[in-house]
Coordinates of C-alpha atoms in Angstrom, one line a residue:
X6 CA 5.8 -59.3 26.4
X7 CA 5.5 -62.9 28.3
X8 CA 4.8 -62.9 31.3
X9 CA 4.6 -66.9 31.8
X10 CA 6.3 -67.1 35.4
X11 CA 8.7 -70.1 35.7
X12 CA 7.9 -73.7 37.2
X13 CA 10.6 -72.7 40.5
X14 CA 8.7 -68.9 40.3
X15 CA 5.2 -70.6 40.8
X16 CA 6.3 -72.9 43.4
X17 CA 7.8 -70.2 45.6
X18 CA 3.9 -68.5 45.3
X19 CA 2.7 -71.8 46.1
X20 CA 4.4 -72.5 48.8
X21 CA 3.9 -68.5 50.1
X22 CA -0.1 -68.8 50.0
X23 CA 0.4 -72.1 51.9
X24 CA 2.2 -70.7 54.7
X25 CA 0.3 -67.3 54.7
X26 CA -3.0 -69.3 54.6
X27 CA -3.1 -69.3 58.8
X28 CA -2.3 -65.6 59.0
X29 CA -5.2 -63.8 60.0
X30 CA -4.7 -59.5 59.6
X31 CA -6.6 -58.9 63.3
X32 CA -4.4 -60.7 64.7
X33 CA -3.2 -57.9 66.6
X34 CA -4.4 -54.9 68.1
X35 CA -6.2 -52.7 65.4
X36 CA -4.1 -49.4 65.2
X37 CA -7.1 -47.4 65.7
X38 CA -7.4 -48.7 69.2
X39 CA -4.0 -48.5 70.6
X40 CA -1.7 -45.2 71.3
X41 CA 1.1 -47.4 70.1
X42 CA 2.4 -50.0 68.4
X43 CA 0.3 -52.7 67.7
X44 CA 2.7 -55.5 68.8
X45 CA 6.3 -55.4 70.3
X46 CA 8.5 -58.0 67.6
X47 CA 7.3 -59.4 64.7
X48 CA 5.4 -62.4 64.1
X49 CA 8.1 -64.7 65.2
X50 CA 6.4 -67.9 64.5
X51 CA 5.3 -67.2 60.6
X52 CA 8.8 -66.0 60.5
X53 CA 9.9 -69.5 61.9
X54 CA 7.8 -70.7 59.4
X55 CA 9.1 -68.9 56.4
X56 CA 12.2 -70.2 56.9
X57 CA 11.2 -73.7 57.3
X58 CA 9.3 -73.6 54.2
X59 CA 12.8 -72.5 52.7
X60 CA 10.8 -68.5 51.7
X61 CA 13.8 -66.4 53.5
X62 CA 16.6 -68.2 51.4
X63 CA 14.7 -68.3 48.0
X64 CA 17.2 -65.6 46.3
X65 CA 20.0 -67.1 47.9
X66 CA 22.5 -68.8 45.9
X67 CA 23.0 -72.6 46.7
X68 CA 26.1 -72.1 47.9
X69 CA 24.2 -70.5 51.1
X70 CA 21.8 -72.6 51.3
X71 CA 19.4 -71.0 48.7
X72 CA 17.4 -71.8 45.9
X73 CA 19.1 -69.1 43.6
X74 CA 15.7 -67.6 42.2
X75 CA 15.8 -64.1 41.3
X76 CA 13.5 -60.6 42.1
X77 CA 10.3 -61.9 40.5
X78 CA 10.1 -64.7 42.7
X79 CA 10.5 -62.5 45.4
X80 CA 8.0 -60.3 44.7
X81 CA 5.4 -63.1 44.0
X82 CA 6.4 -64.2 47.6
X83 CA 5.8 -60.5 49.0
X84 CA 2.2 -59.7 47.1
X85 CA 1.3 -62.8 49.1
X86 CA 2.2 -61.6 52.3
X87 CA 0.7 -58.4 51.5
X88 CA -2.9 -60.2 51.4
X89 CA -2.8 -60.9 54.7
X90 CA -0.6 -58.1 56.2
X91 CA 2.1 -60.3 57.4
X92 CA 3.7 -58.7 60.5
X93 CA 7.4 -59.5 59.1
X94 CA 10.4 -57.7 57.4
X95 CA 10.4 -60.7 54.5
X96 CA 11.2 -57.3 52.2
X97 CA 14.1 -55.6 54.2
X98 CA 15.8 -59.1 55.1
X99 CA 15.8 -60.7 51.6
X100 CA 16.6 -57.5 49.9
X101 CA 20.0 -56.8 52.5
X102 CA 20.9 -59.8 52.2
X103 CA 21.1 -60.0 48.1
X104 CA 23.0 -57.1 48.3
X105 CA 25.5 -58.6 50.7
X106 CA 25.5 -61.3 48.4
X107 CA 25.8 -59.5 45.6
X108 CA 28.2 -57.0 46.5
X109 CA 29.6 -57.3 50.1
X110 CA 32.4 -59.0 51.9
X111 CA 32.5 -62.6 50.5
X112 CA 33.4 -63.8 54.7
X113 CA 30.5 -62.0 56.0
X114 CA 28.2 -62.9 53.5
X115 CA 29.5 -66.6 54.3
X116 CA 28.8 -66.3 57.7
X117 CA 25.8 -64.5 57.6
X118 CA 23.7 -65.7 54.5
X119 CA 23.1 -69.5 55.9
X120 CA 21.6 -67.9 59.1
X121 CA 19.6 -65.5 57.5
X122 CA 18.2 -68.4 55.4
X123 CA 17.5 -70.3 58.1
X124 CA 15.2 -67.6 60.0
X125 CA 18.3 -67.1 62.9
X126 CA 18.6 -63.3 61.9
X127 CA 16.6 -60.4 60.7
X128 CA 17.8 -57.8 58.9
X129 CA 16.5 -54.5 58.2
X130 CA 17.3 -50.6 56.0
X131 CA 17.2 -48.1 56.4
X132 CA 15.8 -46.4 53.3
X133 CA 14.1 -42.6 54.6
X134 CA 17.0 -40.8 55.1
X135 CA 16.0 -37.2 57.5
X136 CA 12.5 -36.4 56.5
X137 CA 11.8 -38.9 53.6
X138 CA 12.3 -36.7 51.0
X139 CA 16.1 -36.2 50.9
X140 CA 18.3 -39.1 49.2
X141 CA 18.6 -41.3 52.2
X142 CA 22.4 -41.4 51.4
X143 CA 23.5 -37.9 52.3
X144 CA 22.0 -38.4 55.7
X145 CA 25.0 -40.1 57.3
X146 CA 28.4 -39.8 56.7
X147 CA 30.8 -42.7 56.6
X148 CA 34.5 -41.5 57.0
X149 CA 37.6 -43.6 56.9
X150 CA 39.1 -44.4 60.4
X151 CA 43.2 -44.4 60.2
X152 CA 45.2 -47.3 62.8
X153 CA 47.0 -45.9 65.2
X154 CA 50.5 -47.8 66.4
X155 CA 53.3 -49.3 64.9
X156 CA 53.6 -51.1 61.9
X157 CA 52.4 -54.6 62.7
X158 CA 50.4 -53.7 65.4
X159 CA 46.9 -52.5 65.4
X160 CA 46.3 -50.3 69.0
X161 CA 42.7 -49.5 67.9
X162 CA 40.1 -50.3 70.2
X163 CA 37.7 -52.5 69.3
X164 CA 39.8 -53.5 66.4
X165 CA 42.4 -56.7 66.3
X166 CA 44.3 -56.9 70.1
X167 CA 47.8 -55.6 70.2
X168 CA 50.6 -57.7 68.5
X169 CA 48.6 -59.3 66.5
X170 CA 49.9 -59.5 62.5
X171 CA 47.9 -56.9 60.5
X172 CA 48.6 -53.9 58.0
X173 CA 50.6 -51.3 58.0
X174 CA 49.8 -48.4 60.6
X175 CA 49.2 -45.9 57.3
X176 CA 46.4 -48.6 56.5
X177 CA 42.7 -47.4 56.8
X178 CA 41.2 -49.2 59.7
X179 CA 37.5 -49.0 59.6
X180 CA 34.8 -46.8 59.1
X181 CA 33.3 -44.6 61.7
X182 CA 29.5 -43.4 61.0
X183 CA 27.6 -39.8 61.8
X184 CA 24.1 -39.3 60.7
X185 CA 20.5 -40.6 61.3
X186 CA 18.1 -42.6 59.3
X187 CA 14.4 -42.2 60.1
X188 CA 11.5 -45.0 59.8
X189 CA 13.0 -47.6 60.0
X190 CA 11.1 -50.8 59.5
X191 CA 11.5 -52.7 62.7
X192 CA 14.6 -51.8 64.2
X193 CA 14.3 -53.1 67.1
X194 CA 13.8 -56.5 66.4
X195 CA 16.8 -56.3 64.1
X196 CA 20.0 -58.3 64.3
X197 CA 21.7 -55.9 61.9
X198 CA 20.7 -52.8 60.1
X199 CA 21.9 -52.0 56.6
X200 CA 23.0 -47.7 56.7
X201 CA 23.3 -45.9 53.4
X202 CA 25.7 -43.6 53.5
X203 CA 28.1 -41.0 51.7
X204 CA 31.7 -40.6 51.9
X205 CA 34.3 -38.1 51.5
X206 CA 34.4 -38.7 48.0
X207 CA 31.1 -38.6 47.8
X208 CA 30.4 -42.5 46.5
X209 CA 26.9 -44.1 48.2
X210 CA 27.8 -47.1 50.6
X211 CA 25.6 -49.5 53.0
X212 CA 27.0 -50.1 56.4
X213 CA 25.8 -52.5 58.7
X214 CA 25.4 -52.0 62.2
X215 CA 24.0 -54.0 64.9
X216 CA 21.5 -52.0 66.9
X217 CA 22.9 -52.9 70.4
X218 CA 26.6 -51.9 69.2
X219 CA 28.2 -48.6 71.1
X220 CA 27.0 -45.4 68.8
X221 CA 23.5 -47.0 67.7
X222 CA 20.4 -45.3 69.3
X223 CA 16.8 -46.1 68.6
X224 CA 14.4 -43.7 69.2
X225 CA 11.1 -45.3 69.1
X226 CA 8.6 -44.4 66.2
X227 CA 5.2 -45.6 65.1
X228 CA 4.0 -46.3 61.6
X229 CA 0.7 -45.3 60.2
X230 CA 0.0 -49.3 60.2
X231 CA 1.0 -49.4 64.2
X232 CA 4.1 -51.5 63.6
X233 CA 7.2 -49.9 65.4
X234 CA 9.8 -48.3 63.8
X235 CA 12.7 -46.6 64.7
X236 CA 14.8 -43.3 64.2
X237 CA 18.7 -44.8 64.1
X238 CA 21.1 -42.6 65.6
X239 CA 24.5 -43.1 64.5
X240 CA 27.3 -41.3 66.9
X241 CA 30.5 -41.7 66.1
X242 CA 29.1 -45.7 65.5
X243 CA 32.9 -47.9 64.6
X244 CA 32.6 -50.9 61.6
X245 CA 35.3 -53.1 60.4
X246 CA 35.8 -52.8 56.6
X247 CA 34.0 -56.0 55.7
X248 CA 30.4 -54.6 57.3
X249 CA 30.7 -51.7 55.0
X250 CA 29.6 -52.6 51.0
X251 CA 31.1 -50.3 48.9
X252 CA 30.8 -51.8 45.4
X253 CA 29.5 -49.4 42.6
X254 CA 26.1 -49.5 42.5
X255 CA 25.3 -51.3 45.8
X256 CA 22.9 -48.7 47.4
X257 CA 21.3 -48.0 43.9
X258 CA 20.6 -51.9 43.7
X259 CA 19.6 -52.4 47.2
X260 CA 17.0 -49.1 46.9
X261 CA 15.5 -50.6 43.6
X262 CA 15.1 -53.8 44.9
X263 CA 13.4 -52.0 48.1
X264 CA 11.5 -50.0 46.0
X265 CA 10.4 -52.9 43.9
X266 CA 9.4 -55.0 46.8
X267 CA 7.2 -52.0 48.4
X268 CA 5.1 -52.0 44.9
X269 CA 4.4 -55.6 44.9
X270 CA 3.2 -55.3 48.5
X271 CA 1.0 -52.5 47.3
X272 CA 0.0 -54.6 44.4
X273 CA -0.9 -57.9 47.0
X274 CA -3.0 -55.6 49.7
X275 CA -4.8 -53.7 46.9
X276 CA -6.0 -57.1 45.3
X277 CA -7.0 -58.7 48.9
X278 CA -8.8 -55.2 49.1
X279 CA -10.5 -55.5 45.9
X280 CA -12.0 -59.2 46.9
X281 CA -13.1 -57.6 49.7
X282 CA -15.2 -55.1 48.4
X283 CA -16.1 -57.8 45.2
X284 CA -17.9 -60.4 48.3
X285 CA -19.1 -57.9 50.7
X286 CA -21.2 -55.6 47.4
X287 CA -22.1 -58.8 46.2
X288 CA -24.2 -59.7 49.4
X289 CA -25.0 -56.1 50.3
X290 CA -28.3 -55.4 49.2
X291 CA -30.4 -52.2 48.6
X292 CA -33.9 -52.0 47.0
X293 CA -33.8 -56.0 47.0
X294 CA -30.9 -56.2 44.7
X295 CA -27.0 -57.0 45.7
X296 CA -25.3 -53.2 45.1
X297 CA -22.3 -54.7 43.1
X298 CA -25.4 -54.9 40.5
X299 CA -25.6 -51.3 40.0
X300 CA -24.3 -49.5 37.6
X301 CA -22.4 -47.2 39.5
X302 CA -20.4 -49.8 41.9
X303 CA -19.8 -51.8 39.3
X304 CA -17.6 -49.0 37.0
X305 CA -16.0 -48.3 40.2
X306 CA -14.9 -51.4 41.1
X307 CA -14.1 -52.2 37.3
X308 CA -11.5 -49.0 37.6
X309 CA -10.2 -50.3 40.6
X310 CA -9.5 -53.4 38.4
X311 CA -7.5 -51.7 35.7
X312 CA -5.3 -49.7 38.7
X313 CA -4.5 -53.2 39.8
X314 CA -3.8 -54.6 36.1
X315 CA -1.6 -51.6 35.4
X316 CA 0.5 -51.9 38.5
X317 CA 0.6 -55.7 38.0
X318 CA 2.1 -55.2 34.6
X319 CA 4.6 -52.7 35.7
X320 CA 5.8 -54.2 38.8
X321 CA 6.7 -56.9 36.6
X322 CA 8.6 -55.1 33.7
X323 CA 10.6 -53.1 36.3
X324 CA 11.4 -56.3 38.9
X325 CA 12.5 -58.0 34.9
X326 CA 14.9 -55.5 34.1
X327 CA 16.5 -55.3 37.9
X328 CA 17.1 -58.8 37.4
X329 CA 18.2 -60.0 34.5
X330 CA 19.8 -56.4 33.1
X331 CA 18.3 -56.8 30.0
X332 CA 18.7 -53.4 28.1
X333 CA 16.0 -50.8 27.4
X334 CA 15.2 -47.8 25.8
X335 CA 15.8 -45.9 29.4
X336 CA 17.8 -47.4 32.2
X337 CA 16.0 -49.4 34.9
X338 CA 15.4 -46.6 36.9
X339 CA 12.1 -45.5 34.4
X340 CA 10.7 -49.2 34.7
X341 CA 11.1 -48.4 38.6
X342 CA 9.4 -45.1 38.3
X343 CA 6.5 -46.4 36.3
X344 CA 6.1 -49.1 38.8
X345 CA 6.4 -46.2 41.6
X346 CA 4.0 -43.8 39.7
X347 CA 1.0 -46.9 39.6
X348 CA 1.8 -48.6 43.0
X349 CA 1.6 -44.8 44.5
X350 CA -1.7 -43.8 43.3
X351 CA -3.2 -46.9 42.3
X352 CA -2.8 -48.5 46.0
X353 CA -4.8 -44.7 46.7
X354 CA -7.1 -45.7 44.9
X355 CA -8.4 -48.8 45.1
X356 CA -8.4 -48.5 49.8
X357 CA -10.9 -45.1 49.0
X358 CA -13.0 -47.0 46.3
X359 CA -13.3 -49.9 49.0
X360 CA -14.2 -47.9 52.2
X361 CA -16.8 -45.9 49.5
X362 CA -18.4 -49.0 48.9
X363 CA -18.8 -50.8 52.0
X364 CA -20.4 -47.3 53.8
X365 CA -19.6 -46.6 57.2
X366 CA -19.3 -50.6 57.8
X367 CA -15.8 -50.0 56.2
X368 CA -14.7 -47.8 59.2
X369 CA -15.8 -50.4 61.4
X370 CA -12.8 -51.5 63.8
X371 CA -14.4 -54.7 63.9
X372 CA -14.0 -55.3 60.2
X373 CA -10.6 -55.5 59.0
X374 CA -11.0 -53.4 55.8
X375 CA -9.3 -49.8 57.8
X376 CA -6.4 -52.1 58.7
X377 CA -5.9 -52.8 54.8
X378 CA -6.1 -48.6 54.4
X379 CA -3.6 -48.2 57.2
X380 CA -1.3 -50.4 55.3
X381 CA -2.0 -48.7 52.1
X382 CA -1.9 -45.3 53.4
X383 CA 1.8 -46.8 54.9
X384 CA 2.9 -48.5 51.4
X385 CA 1.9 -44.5 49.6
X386 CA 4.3 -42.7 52.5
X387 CA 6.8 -45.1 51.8
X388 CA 6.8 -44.7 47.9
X389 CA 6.7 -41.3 47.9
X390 CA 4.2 -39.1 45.4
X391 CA 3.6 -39.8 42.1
X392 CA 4.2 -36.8 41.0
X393 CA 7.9 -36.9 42.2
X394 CA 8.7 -40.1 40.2
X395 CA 6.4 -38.1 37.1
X396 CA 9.6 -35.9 37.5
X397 CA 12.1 -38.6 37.8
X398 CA 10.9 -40.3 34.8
X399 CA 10.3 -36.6 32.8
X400 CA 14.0 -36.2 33.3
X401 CA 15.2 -39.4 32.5
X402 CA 13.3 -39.1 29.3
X403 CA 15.2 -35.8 29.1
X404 CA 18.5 -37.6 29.2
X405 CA 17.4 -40.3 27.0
X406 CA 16.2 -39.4 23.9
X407 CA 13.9 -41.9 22.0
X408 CA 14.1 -42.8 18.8

């Protein structure tokens, strides 16, 4: 395997560690403090200055106004934000919007890609379904809205005004949603929200919705990390054809990029962790002697190293295959799962190893370690148990016999 990132894939990290350099993680309130969230809207100038650094339209094409680089670079670009627990949705922005690129309405995604690349508009997905543990797609139905009128003329409201030239009355007009997604990643700050869905067929679709629209109501939620999320409401919520992207394959791309994202942010936090705990048991000193000279925190910490190496190798091999295609013994999904299975447990891991080693100084709100295991503890809700994707993989294997 060669792993040898490109020159434009090493320039995009670059140029992520240079604008996450002034980001401090206590820059807020610490979660363990406040009965809330720790801040109302996201860090609004790093996300001025992702954009002006040119990190929000990195996997748009140039014909957006983006640099046309793929997944990896992405999720060199996330791990870096991940070190210093960047109050932004840099994931759920960049992933919706390659999916609207990708797969959606060539006019929206003309209007909407330039000004997502330039920081005017934040996306956000809804990813949890219910409860988190139902396919997030079978908790809102997306049904086919029939015009109403003569031929010719479109009475609808909200559609085009009366008169005006459009399709024939037995023409579908719109798409009318029912459902609710839970935990959703900054909702509220959120020009538009990307809705998996099922329709009557059955097929998986992503509608967007702007949260302010008739239909849409946030119900506010907390994350373990104190950022605010949202349960979306969607009641008898009304969308054009062109906000709904219902190419084969678009919810199972958008989720694997999501998915793939969420490990690489595991992967960035549990290495800033791990430097944590290298300088503070290096200075730490018991019996005249640093501690990270003992036997026993060293194999800890070396463990901790190997978790980190594993889902660093894995993250990489599953973001590969999602972007270039490339065949494999099993389809994408088991890269994903692998990735899922080591960014799970690994993340785990290495945040208990840490607060072990620094004592009770690592509980210390003063010390910004239990805001990196609030985060973690946030990345392992979001990923879902290993053993879950141990299944996912088992029956993929199942289906897939090797050779």
């Amino acid at each position: 395997m060669d792993f040898t990132f490109t020159e434009e894939q090493q320039a995009a990290a670059e140029a992520a560690r240079a604008v996450f350099s002034g980001v401090v993680p206590d820059g807020v309130p610490s979660p363990a403090l406040v009965p809330g969230a720790v801040a109302e809207d996201i860090d609004r100038p790093l996300w001025a200055g992702l954009a002006s650094s040119d990190l929000l339209s990195l996997t748009l094409l140039p014909e957006h106004g983006g640099a046309g680089l793929d997944l990896v670079a992405l999720c060199l670009v996330l791990r870096e934000s991940a070190k210093v627990l960047a109050r932004v949705p840099l994931l759920e922005t960049c992933a919706v919007a390659m999916a609207l690129q990708r797969y959606g309405d060539p006019r929206l995604a003309a209007e909407l890609l330039p000004r997502i690349g330039r920081g005017e508009l934040v996306l956000t997905a809804g990813s949890n379904g219910r409860s988190g543990h139902d396919p997030a797609e079978l908790a809102v139905k997306a049904r086919r809205r029939a015009r109403t009128g003569t031929a010719g003329k479109d009475t609808t409201p909200g559609m085009a005004p009366s008169g005006a030239v459009t399709a024939p009355a037995s023409a579908a007009g719109g798409w009318v949603l029912e459902g609710m997604q839970s935990a959703v990643p900054w909702a509220q700050a959120a020009d538009w929200i990307a809705i998996p869905a099922h329709t009557d067929e059955g097929r998986a679709v992503v509608a967007l919705v702007r949260p302010a629209q008739d239909g849409v109501i946030l119900a506010e939620q907390v994350s373990t990390s104190g950022e605010r999320f949202a349960e979306v409401r969607l009641e008898s919520v009304r969308i054009d054809d062109r906000a709904l992207i219902d190419g084969a394959g678009a919810w199972e791309w958008l989720r694997a990029i999501l998915t793939t994202g969420t490990c690489a942010l595991a992967l960035g936090l549990g290495e800033a962790v791990l430097a944590m705990t290298s300088q503070y048991t290096g200075k730490r000193e018991q019996f005249g002697f640093p501690v990270a000279t003992f036997q026993s925190v060293a194999v800890q910490a070396a463990d901790r190293y190997i978790d980190l190496r594993a889902m660093e190798v894995t993250l990489w091999q599953a973001a590969w295959r999602i972007s270039t295609g490339a065949a494999g013994a099993l389809p994408a999904e088991g890269d994903t799962a692998v990735a899922k299975i080591w960014a799970s447990d690994g993340i785990r891991r290495v945040v208990q190893t840490a607060q072990h080693l620094h004592g009770g100084f690592g509980a210390d709100t003063d010390y910004p370690l239990h805001r990196f295991h609030a985060w973690a503890k946030q990345i392992e809700l979001s990923l879902g148990p290993a053993a879950a994707h141990e299944e996912a993989l088992g029956d993929l294997l199942a289906a897939h016999l090797l050779d």
